[in-house]
Coordinates of C-alpha atoms in Angstrom, one line a residue:
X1 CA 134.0 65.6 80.5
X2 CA 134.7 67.3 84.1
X3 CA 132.6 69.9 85.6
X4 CA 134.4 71.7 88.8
X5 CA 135.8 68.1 89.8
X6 CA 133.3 65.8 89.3
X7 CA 133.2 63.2 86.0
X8 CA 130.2 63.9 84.1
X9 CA 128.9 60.8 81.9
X10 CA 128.3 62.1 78.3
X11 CA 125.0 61.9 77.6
X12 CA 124.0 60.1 74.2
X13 CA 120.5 58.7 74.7
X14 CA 117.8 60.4 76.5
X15 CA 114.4 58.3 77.6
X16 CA 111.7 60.6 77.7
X17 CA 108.6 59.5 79.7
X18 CA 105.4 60.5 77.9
X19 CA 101.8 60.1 79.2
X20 CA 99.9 62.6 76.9
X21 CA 99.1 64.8 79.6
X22 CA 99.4 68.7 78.9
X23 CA 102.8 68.6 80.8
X24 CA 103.9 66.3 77.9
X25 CA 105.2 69.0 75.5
X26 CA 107.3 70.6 77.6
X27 CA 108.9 67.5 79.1
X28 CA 109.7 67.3 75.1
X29 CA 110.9 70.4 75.3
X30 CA 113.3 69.9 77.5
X31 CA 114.8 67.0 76.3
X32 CA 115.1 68.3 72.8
X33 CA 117.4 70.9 74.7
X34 CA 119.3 68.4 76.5
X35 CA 119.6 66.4 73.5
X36 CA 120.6 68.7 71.0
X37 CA 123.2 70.6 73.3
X38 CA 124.6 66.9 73.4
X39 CA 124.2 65.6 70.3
X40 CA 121.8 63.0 71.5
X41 CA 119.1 61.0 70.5
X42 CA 115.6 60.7 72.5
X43 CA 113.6 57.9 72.9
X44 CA 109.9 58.7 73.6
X45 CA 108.0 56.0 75.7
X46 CA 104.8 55.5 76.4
X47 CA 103.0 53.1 78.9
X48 CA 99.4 51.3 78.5
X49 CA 98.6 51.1 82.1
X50 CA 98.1 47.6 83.1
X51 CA 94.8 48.9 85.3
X52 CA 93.5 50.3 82.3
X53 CA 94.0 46.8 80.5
X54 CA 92.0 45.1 83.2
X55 CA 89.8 47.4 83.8
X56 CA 88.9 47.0 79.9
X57 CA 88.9 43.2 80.8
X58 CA 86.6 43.4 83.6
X59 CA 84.1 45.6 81.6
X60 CA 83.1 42.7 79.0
X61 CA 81.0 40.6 80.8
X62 CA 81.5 36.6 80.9
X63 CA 80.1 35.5 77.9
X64 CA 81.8 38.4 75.4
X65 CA 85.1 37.7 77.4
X66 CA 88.2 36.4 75.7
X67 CA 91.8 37.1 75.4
X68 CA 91.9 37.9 72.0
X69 CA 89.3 40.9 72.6
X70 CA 91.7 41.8 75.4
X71 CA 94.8 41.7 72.8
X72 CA 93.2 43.3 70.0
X73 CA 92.7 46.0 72.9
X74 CA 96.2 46.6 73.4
X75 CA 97.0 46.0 69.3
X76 CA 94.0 49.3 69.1
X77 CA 95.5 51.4 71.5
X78 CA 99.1 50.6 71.0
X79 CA 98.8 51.4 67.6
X80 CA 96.8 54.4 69.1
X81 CA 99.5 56.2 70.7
X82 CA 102.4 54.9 68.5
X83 CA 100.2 57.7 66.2
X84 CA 99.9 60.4 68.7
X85 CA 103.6 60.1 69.7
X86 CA 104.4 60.2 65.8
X87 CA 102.6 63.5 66.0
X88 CA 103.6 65.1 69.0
X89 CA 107.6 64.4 68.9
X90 CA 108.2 66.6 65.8
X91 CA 105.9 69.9 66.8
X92 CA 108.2 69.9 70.1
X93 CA 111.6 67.8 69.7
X94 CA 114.3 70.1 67.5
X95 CA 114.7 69.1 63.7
X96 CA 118.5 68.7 65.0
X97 CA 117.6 65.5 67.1
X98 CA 116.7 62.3 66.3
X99 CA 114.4 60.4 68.1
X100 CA 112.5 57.0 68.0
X101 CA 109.2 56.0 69.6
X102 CA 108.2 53.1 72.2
X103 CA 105.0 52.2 73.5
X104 CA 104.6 49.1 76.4
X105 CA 101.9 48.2 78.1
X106 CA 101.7 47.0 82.1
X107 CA 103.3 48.6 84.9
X108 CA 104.6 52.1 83.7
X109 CA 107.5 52.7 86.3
X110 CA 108.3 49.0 85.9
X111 CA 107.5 49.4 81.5
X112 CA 109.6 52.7 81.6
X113 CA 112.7 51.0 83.8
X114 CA 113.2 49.1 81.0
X115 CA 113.2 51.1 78.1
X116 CA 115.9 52.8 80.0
X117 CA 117.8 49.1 80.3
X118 CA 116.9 48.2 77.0
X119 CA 118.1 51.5 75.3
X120 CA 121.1 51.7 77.6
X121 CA 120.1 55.4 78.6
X122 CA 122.1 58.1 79.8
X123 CA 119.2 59.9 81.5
X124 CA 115.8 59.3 81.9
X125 CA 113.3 62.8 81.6
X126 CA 110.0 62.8 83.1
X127 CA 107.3 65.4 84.6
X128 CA 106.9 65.7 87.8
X129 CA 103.3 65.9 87.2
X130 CA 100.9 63.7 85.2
X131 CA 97.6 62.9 83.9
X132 CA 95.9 63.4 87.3
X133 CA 97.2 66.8 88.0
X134 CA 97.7 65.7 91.6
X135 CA 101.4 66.2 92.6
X136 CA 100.8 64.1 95.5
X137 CA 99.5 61.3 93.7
X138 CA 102.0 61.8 91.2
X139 CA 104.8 61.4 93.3
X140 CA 103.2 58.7 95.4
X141 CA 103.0 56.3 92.1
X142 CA 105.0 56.5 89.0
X143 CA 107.5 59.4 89.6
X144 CA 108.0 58.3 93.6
X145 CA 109.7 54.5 92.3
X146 CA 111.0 55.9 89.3
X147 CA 113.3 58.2 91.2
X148 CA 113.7 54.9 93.9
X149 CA 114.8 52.3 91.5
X150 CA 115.8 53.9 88.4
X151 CA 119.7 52.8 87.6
X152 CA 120.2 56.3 86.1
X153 CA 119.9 60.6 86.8
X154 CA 116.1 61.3 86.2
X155 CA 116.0 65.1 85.6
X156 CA 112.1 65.6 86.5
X157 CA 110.7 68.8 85.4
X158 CA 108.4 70.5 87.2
X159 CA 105.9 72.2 85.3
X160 CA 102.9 74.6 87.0

């Protein structure tokens, strides 16, 4: 496909970047209208923070502390937000698009840099604000090295 020159790459897999926040059902939205006016599929990903995971770890004490209390943690919450993705994609993502759901836990620019690898995305859709409703802060974590090192277009949506 060419549009006024330049080689457009069809798009056939969308990663969609998902953090629960109230930004997250229109960052659905739209990639359910980039998806269907491509005939593509999304994939919905969501990251368990690693500083959530050792903040968790840090607040058993000594004596309670194991790693199986830590991993039964991440089993809980993973299984957790596989749910609430289960929910969420279908009240926002077209019946006309297919879609799958992810959820990783550590790093999430690092976590959602290689859902995009792993899936072989075509474009990668996030918010340009999240949980903290800080643009700032936003930008100066997640968002800022996703647009630095992702291997892909990012179409960030910014949402007031």
């Amino acid at each position: 496909m060419i549009r006024r020159g330049i080689p457009m790459k069809n798009i056939q897999r969308i990663v969609v970047g998902i953090d629960f926040s109230d930004y997250s059902p229109k960052i659905l939205e739209y990639a359910s209208w980039v998806a269907e006016n491509n005939s593509a599929e999304i994939v919905a990903v969501n990251v368990i923070n690693q500083t959530r995971i050792e903040e968790v770890a840090a607040d058993l004490n000594d004596e309670h502390f194991t790693s199986e209390v830590v991993q039964k943690f991440i089993q809980d919450e993973t299984q957790k937000r596989q749910q609430q993705l289960t929910e969420l994609l279908p009240q926002w993502v077209s019946a006309e698009v297919s879609f799958r759901t992810v959820v990783k836990n550590g790093i999430p620019y690092e976590q959602i840099l290689q859902v995009v690898d792993d899936e072989k995305a075509d474009i990668l859709v996030i918010s340009s604000r999240g949980r903290t409703n800080f643009q700032d802060y936003m930008f100066g974590t997640t968002a800022e090295k996703i647009f630095r090192h992702s291997p892909i277009s990012v179409l960030s949506c910014n949402l007031l």
